PDB file of C-alpha atoms in Angstrom:
ATOM      1  CA  UNK A  14       0.901   8.877 -20.167  1.00  0.00           C
ATOM      2  CA  UNK A  15       3.864   6.550 -20.834  1.00  0.00           C
ATOM      3  CA  UNK A  16       6.301   9.512 -20.821  1.00  0.00           C
ATOM      4  CA  UNK A  17       4.909  10.716 -17.489  1.00  0.00           C
ATOM      5  CA  UNK A  18       5.314   7.250 -15.986  1.00  0.00           C
ATOM      6  CA  UNK A  19       8.927   7.047 -17.230  1.00  0.00           C
ATOM      7  CA  UNK A  20       9.766  10.384 -15.596  1.00  0.00           C
ATOM      8  CA  UNK A  21       8.085   9.344 -12.360  1.00  0.00           C
ATOM      9  CA  UNK A  22       9.896   6.022 -12.310  1.00  0.00           C
ATOM     10  CA  UNK A  23      13.256   7.704 -12.951  1.00  0.00           C
ATOM     11  CA  UNK A  24      12.720   9.885  -9.877  1.00  0.00           C
ATOM     12  CA  UNK A  25      11.541   6.785  -8.056  1.00  0.00           C
ATOM     13  CA  UNK A  26      14.806   4.993  -8.887  1.00  0.00           C
ATOM     14  CA  UNK A  27      16.802   7.935  -7.536  1.00  0.00           C
ATOM     15  CA  UNK A  28      14.970   7.537  -4.228  1.00  0.00           C
ATOM     16  CA  UNK A  29      15.837   3.841  -4.279  1.00  0.00           C
ATOM     17  CA  UNK A  30      19.560   4.586  -4.647  1.00  0.00           C
ATOM     18  CA  UNK A  31      19.501   6.725  -1.500  1.00  0.00           C
ATOM     19  CA  UNK A  32      17.397   4.482   0.694  1.00  0.00           C
ATOM     20  CA  UNK A  33      20.278   2.757   2.529  1.00  0.00           C
ATOM     21  CA  UNK A  34      21.423   6.128   3.893  1.00  0.00           C
ATOM     22  CA  UNK A  35      18.105   6.713   5.625  1.00  0.00           C
ATOM     23  CA  UNK A  36      16.637   5.402   8.846  1.00  0.00           C
ATOM     24  CA  UNK A  37      13.826   2.907   8.200  1.00  0.00           C
ATOM     25  CA  UNK A  38      10.259   4.177   8.363  1.00  0.00           C
ATOM     26  CA  UNK A  39       8.982   0.619   8.893  1.00  0.00           C
ATOM     27  CA  UNK A  40      10.800  -2.028  10.925  1.00  0.00           C
ATOM     28  CA  UNK A  41       9.248  -5.494  11.210  1.00  0.00           C
ATOM     29  CA  UNK A  42      11.206  -7.890  13.434  1.00  0.00           C
ATOM     30  CA  UNK A  43      10.396 -11.594  13.892  1.00  0.00           C
ATOM     31  CA  UNK A  44       6.637 -11.076  13.604  1.00  0.00           C
ATOM     32  CA  UNK A  45       4.442 -14.154  13.964  1.00  0.00           C
ATOM     33  CA  UNK A  46       0.693 -14.602  14.280  1.00  0.00           C
ATOM     34  CA  UNK A  47      -1.281 -17.691  15.229  1.00  0.00           C
ATOM     35  CA  UNK A  48      -5.065 -17.851  15.404  1.00  0.00           C
ATOM     36  CA  UNK A  49      -6.262 -20.125  18.255  1.00  0.00           C
ATOM     37  CA  UNK A  50      -8.868 -21.879  16.112  1.00  0.00           C
ATOM     38  CA  UNK A  51      -6.494 -22.535  13.184  1.00  0.00           C
ATOM     39  CA  UNK A  52      -4.331 -25.546  12.403  1.00  0.00           C
ATOM     40  CA  UNK A  53      -1.844 -25.942  15.252  1.00  0.00           C
ATOM     41  CA  UNK A  54       0.904 -26.837  12.796  1.00  0.00           C
ATOM     42  CA  UNK A  55       0.576 -23.709  10.670  1.00  0.00           C
ATOM     43  CA  UNK A  56       0.851 -20.086  11.708  1.00  0.00           C
ATOM     44  CA  UNK A  57      -0.759 -17.261   9.775  1.00  0.00           C
ATOM     45  CA  UNK A  58       2.624 -15.490   9.960  1.00  0.00           C
ATOM     46  CA  UNK A  59       5.889 -17.186  10.834  1.00  0.00           C
ATOM     47  CA  UNK A  60       8.891 -15.044  11.825  1.00  0.00           C
ATOM     48  CA  UNK A  61       8.565 -12.246   9.241  1.00  0.00           C
ATOM     49  CA  UNK A  62      11.217  -9.499   9.223  1.00  0.00           C
ATOM     50  CA  UNK A  63      11.933  -6.580   6.887  1.00  0.00           C
ATOM     51  CA  UNK A  64      12.586  -2.837   6.858  1.00  0.00           C
ATOM     52  CA  UNK A  65      11.389  -0.077   4.545  1.00  0.00           C
ATOM     53  CA  UNK A  66      12.908   3.372   4.166  1.00  0.00           C
ATOM     54  CA  UNK A  67      11.839   6.473   2.295  1.00  0.00           C
ATOM     55  CA  UNK A  68      11.596   5.851  -1.438  1.00  0.00           C
ATOM     56  CA  UNK A  69      11.052   2.115  -1.184  1.00  0.00           C
ATOM     57  CA  UNK A  70       8.031   0.404  -2.721  1.00  0.00           C
ATOM     58  CA  UNK A  71       7.488  -3.131  -1.446  1.00  0.00           C
ATOM     59  CA  UNK A  72       5.471  -5.619  -3.448  1.00  0.00           C
ATOM     60  CA  UNK A  73       3.689  -7.982  -1.051  1.00  0.00           C
ATOM     61  CA  UNK A  74       2.876 -11.132  -2.999  1.00  0.00           C
ATOM     62  CA  UNK A  75       1.244 -14.445  -2.167  1.00  0.00           C
ATOM     63  CA  UNK A  76      -1.792 -16.561  -2.946  1.00  0.00           C
ATOM     64  CA  UNK A  77      -4.963 -16.262  -0.860  1.00  0.00           C
ATOM     65  CA  UNK A  78      -4.224 -17.522   2.637  1.00  0.00           C
ATOM     66  CA  UNK A  79      -0.477 -16.857   2.350  1.00  0.00           C
ATOM     67  CA  UNK A  80      -0.539 -14.272   5.139  1.00  0.00           C
ATOM     68  CA  UNK A  81      -0.714 -10.972   3.239  1.00  0.00           C
ATOM     69  CA  UNK A  82      -3.876  -9.711   4.957  1.00  0.00           C
ATOM     70  CA  UNK A  83      -2.622 -10.901   8.344  1.00  0.00           C
ATOM     71  CA  UNK A  84       0.599  -8.930   7.882  1.00  0.00           C
ATOM     72  CA  UNK A  85      -1.287  -5.845   6.720  1.00  0.00           C
ATOM     73  CA  UNK A  86      -3.608  -6.040   9.725  1.00  0.00           C
ATOM     74  CA  UNK A  87      -0.577  -6.295  12.007  1.00  0.00           C
ATOM     75  CA  UNK A  88       0.918  -3.177  10.411  1.00  0.00           C
ATOM     76  CA  UNK A  89      -2.410  -1.387  10.878  1.00  0.00           C
ATOM     77  CA  UNK A  90      -2.598  -2.435  14.530  1.00  0.00           C
ATOM     78  CA  UNK A  91      -5.802  -4.356  13.872  1.00  0.00           C
ATOM     79  CA  UNK A  92      -4.694  -7.413  15.849  1.00  0.00           C
ATOM     80  CA  UNK A  93      -1.958  -8.497  18.238  1.00  0.00           C
ATOM     81  CA  UNK A  94       1.099 -10.482  17.188  1.00  0.00           C
ATOM     82  CA  UNK A  95       4.408 -11.693  18.575  1.00  0.00           C
ATOM     83  CA  UNK A  96       7.576  -9.872  17.584  1.00  0.00           C
ATOM     84  CA  UNK A  97       8.008  -6.156  17.038  1.00  0.00           C
ATOM     85  CA  UNK A  98       6.731  -3.587  14.549  1.00  0.00           C
ATOM     86  CA  UNK A  99       7.663   0.088  14.456  1.00  0.00           C
ATOM     87  CA  UNK A 100       6.235   2.538  11.941  1.00  0.00           C
ATOM     88  CA  UNK A 101       7.674   6.034  12.097  1.00  0.00           C
ATOM     89  CA  UNK A 102       8.927   5.081  15.564  1.00  0.00           C
ATOM     90  CA  UNK A 103       5.455   4.070  16.757  1.00  0.00           C
ATOM     91  CA  UNK A 104       3.975   0.759  17.867  1.00  0.00           C
ATOM     92  CA  UNK A 105       0.846   0.007  15.770  1.00  0.00           C
ATOM     93  CA  UNK A 106      -1.150  -1.140  18.808  1.00  0.00           C
ATOM     94  CA  UNK A 107       0.172   0.944  21.698  1.00  0.00           C
ATOM     95  CA  UNK A 108       0.353   4.155  19.636  1.00  0.00           C
ATOM     96  CA  UNK A 109      -2.495   3.439  17.230  1.00  0.00           C
ATOM     97  CA  UNK A 110      -4.172   6.877  17.224  1.00  0.00           C
ATOM     98  CA  UNK A 111      -0.888   8.706  16.674  1.00  0.00           C
ATOM     99  CA  UNK A 112       0.184   6.224  13.997  1.00  0.00           C
ATOM    100  CA  UNK A 113      -2.956   6.842  11.950  1.00  0.00           C
ATOM    101  CA  UNK A 114      -1.743  10.416  11.382  1.00  0.00           C
ATOM    102  CA  UNK A 115       1.200   8.999   9.438  1.00  0.00           C
ATOM    103  CA  UNK A 116      -0.317   5.939   7.744  1.00  0.00           C
ATOM    104  CA  UNK A 117      -3.088   5.410   5.203  1.00  0.00           C
ATOM    105  CA  UNK A 118      -4.680   2.275   3.791  1.00  0.00           C
ATOM    106  CA  UNK A 119      -6.596   1.627   0.575  1.00  0.00           C
ATOM    107  CA  UNK A 120      -8.221  -1.757  -0.059  1.00  0.00           C
ATOM    108  CA  UNK A 121     -10.370  -3.253  -2.799  1.00  0.00           C
ATOM    109  CA  UNK A 122     -13.414  -2.781  -0.549  1.00  0.00           C
ATOM    110  CA  UNK A 123     -15.116   0.597  -0.503  1.00  0.00           C
ATOM    111  CA  UNK A 124     -14.924   2.121   2.975  1.00  0.00           C
ATOM    112  CA  UNK A 125     -16.258   5.556   2.074  1.00  0.00           C
ATOM    113  CA  UNK A 126     -19.651   6.522   3.569  1.00  0.00           C
ATOM    114  CA  UNK A 127     -22.166   5.880   0.794  1.00  0.00           C
ATOM    115  CA  UNK A 128     -24.599   8.580   1.929  1.00  0.00           C
ATOM    116  CA  UNK A 129     -22.082  11.443   1.747  1.00  0.00           C
ATOM    117  CA  UNK A 130     -21.464  13.708  -1.218  1.00  0.00           C
ATOM    118  CA  UNK A 131     -17.903  14.390  -2.350  1.00  0.00           C
ATOM    119  CA  UNK A 132     -18.089  17.900  -0.897  1.00  0.00           C
ATOM    120  CA  UNK A 133     -19.279  16.534   2.448  1.00  0.00           C
ATOM    121  CA  UNK A 134     -16.525  13.950   2.686  1.00  0.00           C
ATOM    122  CA  UNK A 135     -13.883  16.565   1.866  1.00  0.00           C
ATOM    123  CA  UNK A 136     -15.254  18.843   4.584  1.00  0.00           C
ATOM    124  CA  UNK A 137     -15.447  15.970   7.065  1.00  0.00           C
ATOM    125  CA  UNK A 138     -11.892  14.792   6.351  1.00  0.00           C
ATOM    126  CA  UNK A 139     -10.615  18.352   6.673  1.00  0.00           C
ATOM    127  CA  UNK A 140     -12.143  18.493  10.146  1.00  0.00           C
ATOM    128  CA  UNK A 141     -10.767  15.207  11.475  1.00  0.00           C
ATOM    129  CA  UNK A 142      -7.328  14.924   9.823  1.00  0.00           C
ATOM    130  CA  UNK A 143      -4.823  17.604  10.918  1.00  0.00           C
ATOM    131  CA  UNK A 144      -2.679  17.279   7.784  1.00  0.00           C
ATOM    132  CA  UNK A 145      -5.456  17.167   5.186  1.00  0.00           C
ATOM    133  CA  UNK A 146      -5.078  19.711   2.359  1.00  0.00           C
ATOM    134  CA  UNK A 147      -8.546  20.240   0.901  1.00  0.00           C
ATOM    135  CA  UNK A 148      -7.195  22.354  -1.960  1.00  0.00           C
ATOM    136  CA  UNK A 149      -4.899  19.498  -2.968  1.00  0.00           C
ATOM    137  CA  UNK A 150      -7.856  17.094  -2.966  1.00  0.00           C
ATOM    138  CA  UNK A 151      -9.898  19.483  -5.104  1.00  0.00           C
ATOM    139  CA  UNK A 152      -6.993  19.782  -7.539  1.00  0.00           C
ATOM    140  CA  UNK A 153      -6.766  15.992  -7.878  1.00  0.00           C
ATOM    141  CA  UNK A 154     -10.521  15.597  -8.361  1.00  0.00           C
ATOM    142  CA  UNK A 155     -10.592  18.342 -11.005  1.00  0.00           C
ATOM    143  CA  UNK A 156      -8.707  15.935 -13.294  1.00  0.00           C
ATOM    144  CA  UNK A 157     -11.589  13.448 -13.069  1.00  0.00           C
ATOM    145  CA  UNK A 158     -15.238  13.490 -14.145  1.00  0.00           C
ATOM    146  CA  UNK A 159     -16.410  13.402 -10.520  1.00  0.00           C
ATOM    147  CA  UNK A 160     -18.709  16.224  -9.423  1.00  0.00           C
ATOM    148  CA  UNK A 161     -18.582  17.631  -5.892  1.00  0.00           C
ATOM    149  CA  UNK A 162     -22.335  17.214  -5.422  1.00  0.00           C
ATOM    150  CA  UNK A 163     -22.214  13.524  -6.413  1.00  0.00           C
ATOM    151  CA  UNK A 164     -22.985  10.972  -3.711  1.00  0.00           C
ATOM    152  CA  UNK A 165     -20.526   8.161  -3.060  1.00  0.00           C
ATOM    153  CA  UNK A 166     -23.361   5.686  -3.594  1.00  0.00           C
ATOM    154  CA  UNK A 167     -23.792   6.897  -7.172  1.00  0.00           C
ATOM    155  CA  UNK A 168     -20.160   6.477  -8.200  1.00  0.00           C
ATOM    156  CA  UNK A 169     -18.643   3.580 -10.092  1.00  0.00           C
ATOM    157  CA  UNK A 170     -15.987   1.483  -8.370  1.00  0.00           C
ATOM    158  CA  UNK A 171     -13.281   3.240 -10.355  1.00  0.00           C
ATOM    159  CA  UNK A 172     -14.548   6.655  -9.272  1.00  0.00           C
ATOM    160  CA  UNK A 173     -14.683   5.555  -5.620  1.00  0.00           C
ATOM    161  CA  UNK A 174     -11.045   4.486  -5.844  1.00  0.00           C
ATOM    162  CA  UNK A 175     -10.171   7.874  -7.349  1.00  0.00           C
ATOM    163  CA  UNK A 176     -11.923   9.678  -4.482  1.00  0.00           C
ATOM    164  CA  UNK A 177     -10.172   7.518  -1.891  1.00  0.00           C
ATOM    165  CA  UNK A 178      -6.797   8.158  -3.507  1.00  0.00           C
ATOM    166  CA  UNK A 179      -7.505  11.909  -3.652  1.00  0.00           C
ATOM    167  CA  UNK A 180      -8.186  11.874   0.094  1.00  0.00           C
ATOM    168  CA  UNK A 181      -5.022   9.914   0.856  1.00  0.00           C
ATOM    169  CA  UNK A 182      -2.611  11.911  -1.290  1.00  0.00           C
ATOM    170  CA  UNK A 183      -3.965  15.142   0.191  1.00  0.00           C
ATOM    171  CA  UNK A 184      -2.504  14.188   3.566  1.00  0.00           C
ATOM    172  CA  UNK A 185       1.151  14.153   4.515  1.00  0.00           C
ATOM    173  CA  UNK A 186       1.296  10.463   5.439  1.00  0.00           C
ATOM    174  CA  UNK A 187       4.645   8.686   5.386  1.00  0.00           C
ATOM    175  CA  UNK A 188       3.270   5.187   4.810  1.00  0.00           C
ATOM    176  CA  UNK A 189       0.616   4.021   2.358  1.00  0.00           C
ATOM    177  CA  UNK A 190      -0.556   0.408   2.243  1.00  0.00           C
ATOM    178  CA  UNK A 191      -2.520  -0.727  -0.807  1.00  0.00           C
ATOM    179  CA  UNK A 192      -4.391  -4.045  -0.819  1.00  0.00           C
ATOM    180  CA  UNK A 193      -5.569  -4.984  -4.332  1.00  0.00           C
ATOM    181  CA  UNK A 194      -6.398  -1.308  -5.011  1.00  0.00           C
ATOM    182  CA  UNK A 195      -7.202  -1.726  -8.716  1.00  0.00           C
ATOM    183  CA  UNK A 196      -9.155  -4.983  -8.487  1.00  0.00           C
ATOM    184  CA  UNK A 197     -12.088  -4.802 -10.895  1.00  0.00           C
ATOM    185  CA  UNK A 198     -10.998  -1.522 -12.493  1.00  0.00           C
ATOM    186  CA  UNK A 199     -10.650  -1.035 -16.228  1.00  0.00           C
ATOM    187  CA  UNK A 200      -7.292  -0.195 -17.816  1.00  0.00           C
ATOM    188  CA  UNK A 201      -7.867   3.583 -17.955  1.00  0.00           C
ATOM    189  CA  UNK A 202      -8.680   3.830 -14.250  1.00  0.00           C
ATOM    190  CA  UNK A 203      -5.650   1.677 -13.430  1.00  0.00           C
ATOM    191  CA  UNK A 204      -3.294   3.886 -15.441  1.00  0.00           C
ATOM    192  CA  UNK A 205      -4.693   7.053 -13.865  1.00  0.00           C
ATOM    193  CA  UNK A 206      -4.516   5.528 -10.390  1.00  0.00           C
ATOM    194  CA  UNK A 207      -0.851   4.564 -10.588  1.00  0.00           C
ATOM    195  CA  UNK A 208       0.120   7.799 -12.354  1.00  0.00           C
ATOM    196  CA  UNK A 209      -1.447   9.926  -9.589  1.00  0.00           C
ATOM    197  CA  UNK A 210      -0.057   7.601  -6.922  1.00  0.00           C
ATOM    198  CA  UNK A 211       3.571   7.788  -8.080  1.00  0.00           C
ATOM    199  CA  UNK A 212       3.404  11.542  -8.657  1.00  0.00           C
ATOM    200  CA  UNK A 213       2.341  11.965  -5.008  1.00  0.00           C
ATOM    201  CA  UNK A 214       4.815   9.347  -3.768  1.00  0.00           C
ATOM    202  CA  UNK A 215       7.815  11.119  -5.274  1.00  0.00           C
ATOM    203  CA  UNK A 216       6.897  14.455  -3.691  1.00  0.00           C
ATOM    204  CA  UNK A 217       7.861  13.448  -0.146  1.00  0.00           C
ATOM    205  CA  UNK A 218       9.746  11.059   2.118  1.00  0.00           C
ATOM    206  CA  UNK A 219       7.420   8.069   2.018  1.00  0.00           C
ATOM    207  CA  UNK A 220       7.342   4.319   1.654  1.00  0.00           C
ATOM    208  CA  UNK A 221       4.685   2.222   0.010  1.00  0.00           C
ATOM    209  CA  UNK A 222       3.426  -1.359   0.309  1.00  0.00           C
ATOM    210  CA  UNK A 223       1.380  -2.831  -2.547  1.00  0.00           C
ATOM    211  CA  UNK A 224      -0.330  -6.207  -2.098  1.00  0.00           C
ATOM    212  CA  UNK A 225      -1.625  -7.458  -5.421  1.00  0.00           C
ATOM    213  CA  UNK A 226      -2.203 -10.536  -7.544  1.00  0.00           C
ATOM    214  CA  UNK A 227      -1.473  -8.408 -10.629  1.00  0.00           C
ATOM    215  CA  UNK A 228       2.274  -9.030 -10.545  1.00  0.00           C
ATOM    216  CA  UNK A 229       2.986  -7.794 -14.064  1.00  0.00           C
ATOM    217  CA  UNK A 230       1.010  -4.611 -13.403  1.00  0.00           C
ATOM    218  CA  UNK A 231       2.974  -3.525 -10.333  1.00  0.00           C
ATOM    219  CA  UNK A 232       6.440  -4.917 -11.121  1.00  0.00           C
ATOM    220  CA  UNK A 233       7.700  -1.705 -12.711  1.00  0.00           C
ATOM    221  CA  UNK A 234       6.774   0.282  -9.583  1.00  0.00           C
ATOM    222  CA  UNK A 235       8.605  -1.901  -7.068  1.00  0.00           C
ATOM    223  CA  UNK A 236      12.001  -1.428  -5.462  1.00  0.00           C
ATOM    224  CA  UNK A 237      11.657  -4.564  -3.328  1.00  0.00           C
ATOM    225  CA  UNK A 238       9.534  -7.692  -3.088  1.00  0.00           C
ATOM    226  CA  UNK A 239       8.334  -9.906  -0.234  1.00  0.00           C
ATOM    227  CA  UNK A 240       6.733 -13.197  -1.253  1.00  0.00           C
ATOM    228  CA  UNK A 241       4.752 -15.153   1.340  1.00  0.00           C
ATOM    229  CA  UNK A 242       3.693 -18.787   1.296  1.00  0.00           C
ATOM    230  CA  UNK A 243       1.800 -20.446   4.151  1.00  0.00           C
ATOM    231  CA  UNK A 244       2.763 -17.587   6.437  1.00  0.00           C
ATOM    232  CA  UNK A 245       6.480 -17.868   5.702  1.00  0.00           C
ATOM    233  CA  UNK A 246       8.761 -15.549   3.753  1.00  0.00           C
ATOM    234  CA  UNK A 247      10.033 -17.450   0.717  1.00  0.00           C
ATOM    235  CA  UNK A 248      11.599 -14.420  -0.983  1.00  0.00           C
ATOM    236  CA  UNK A 249      12.727 -11.005   0.250  1.00  0.00           C
ATOM    237  CA  UNK A 250      14.885  -9.177  -2.255  1.00  0.00           C
ATOM    238  CA  UNK A 251      15.666  -5.932  -4.014  1.00  0.00           C
ATOM    239  CA  UNK A 252      14.262  -5.712  -7.524  1.00  0.00           C
ATOM    240  CA  UNK A 253      17.737  -4.898  -8.871  1.00  0.00           C
ATOM    241  CA  UNK A 254      18.555  -8.553  -8.211  1.00  0.00           C
ATOM    242  CA  UNK A 255      15.572  -9.823 -10.203  1.00  0.00           C
ATOM    243  CA  UNK A 256      15.780  -9.634 -14.018  1.00  0.00           C
ATOM    244  CA  UNK A 257      13.232  -7.247 -15.490  1.00  0.00           C
ATOM    245  CA  UNK A 258       9.978  -8.898 -16.497  1.00  0.00           C
ATOM    246  CA  UNK A 259      10.605 -12.140 -14.601  1.00  0.00           C
ATOM    247  CA  UNK A 260       8.870 -11.469 -11.270  1.00  0.00           C
ATOM    248  CA  UNK A 261       5.653 -13.270 -12.232  1.00  0.00           C
ATOM    249  CA  UNK A 262       7.581 -16.375 -13.290  1.00  0.00           C
ATOM    250  CA  UNK A 263       9.625 -16.258 -10.083  1.00  0.00           C
ATOM    251  CA  UNK A 264       6.438 -15.990  -8.034  1.00  0.00           C
ATOM    252  CA  UNK A 265       4.900 -19.028  -9.749  1.00  0.00           C
ATOM    253  CA  UNK A 266       8.090 -21.064  -9.322  1.00  0.00           C
ATOM    254  CA  UNK A 267       8.310 -20.297  -5.600  1.00  0.00           C
ATOM    255  CA  UNK A 268       4.666 -21.215  -5.072  1.00  0.00           C
ATOM    256  CA  UNK A 269       5.299 -24.648  -6.603  1.00  0.00           C
ATOM    257  CA  UNK A 270       8.319 -25.390  -4.430  1.00  0.00           C
ATOM    258  CA  UNK A 271       7.964 -27.109  -1.067  1.00  0.00           C
ATOM    259  CA  UNK A 272       8.753 -25.048   2.023  1.00  0.00           C
TER     260      UNK A 272
END
């Protein structure tokens, strides 16, 4: 497993070296968000800007209430905001249906229909997603202990995450957003999840956003990091500028500093 991850990360680093030659897949420009019933002196997001190109993996870090979920929802077109966002040349709100063909999202909350069997959900996804490769999904699931006649409701949380990932990596999406995807999973499921994820990621021109409190767990996957505090960006940098193994300490230090 460790050898596989090293090979995947080496390919991943090659992508990172080429990223500046490519047009951004994601462009976020001066994005702010204020909820009418919130504190008038504090915005949920305050003037956030960044770009992501193919091969980049952005770590989105921040304590609860820092603005991570608000930013993710803006990227997903789930609420309006000021500023501009383009994903694959599309506006998340104005071009929402078209955007969803190019973007996928996995959270720590199960969104799969509990009453469906694995076979049913594969058939359903094949019918509604134009780029879904059912044979790819079957190949991914063959490496697990999940049976096609099993119902979602009967699966453990780790198995549900595996099914969700199998569905996502069997589509040709350019952008994948992960929000605490391994929360509550044991070490084996986490290793398998990230191994399958990076294998898929390196097979195409894609970018990835990972929001997680498990800084040490995701650090080795990241090319870039965005740290939020009270809706503001307190750090946006390439991981080449951050000494290996120090991201967690940097995160803690920035959270203690006044804005």
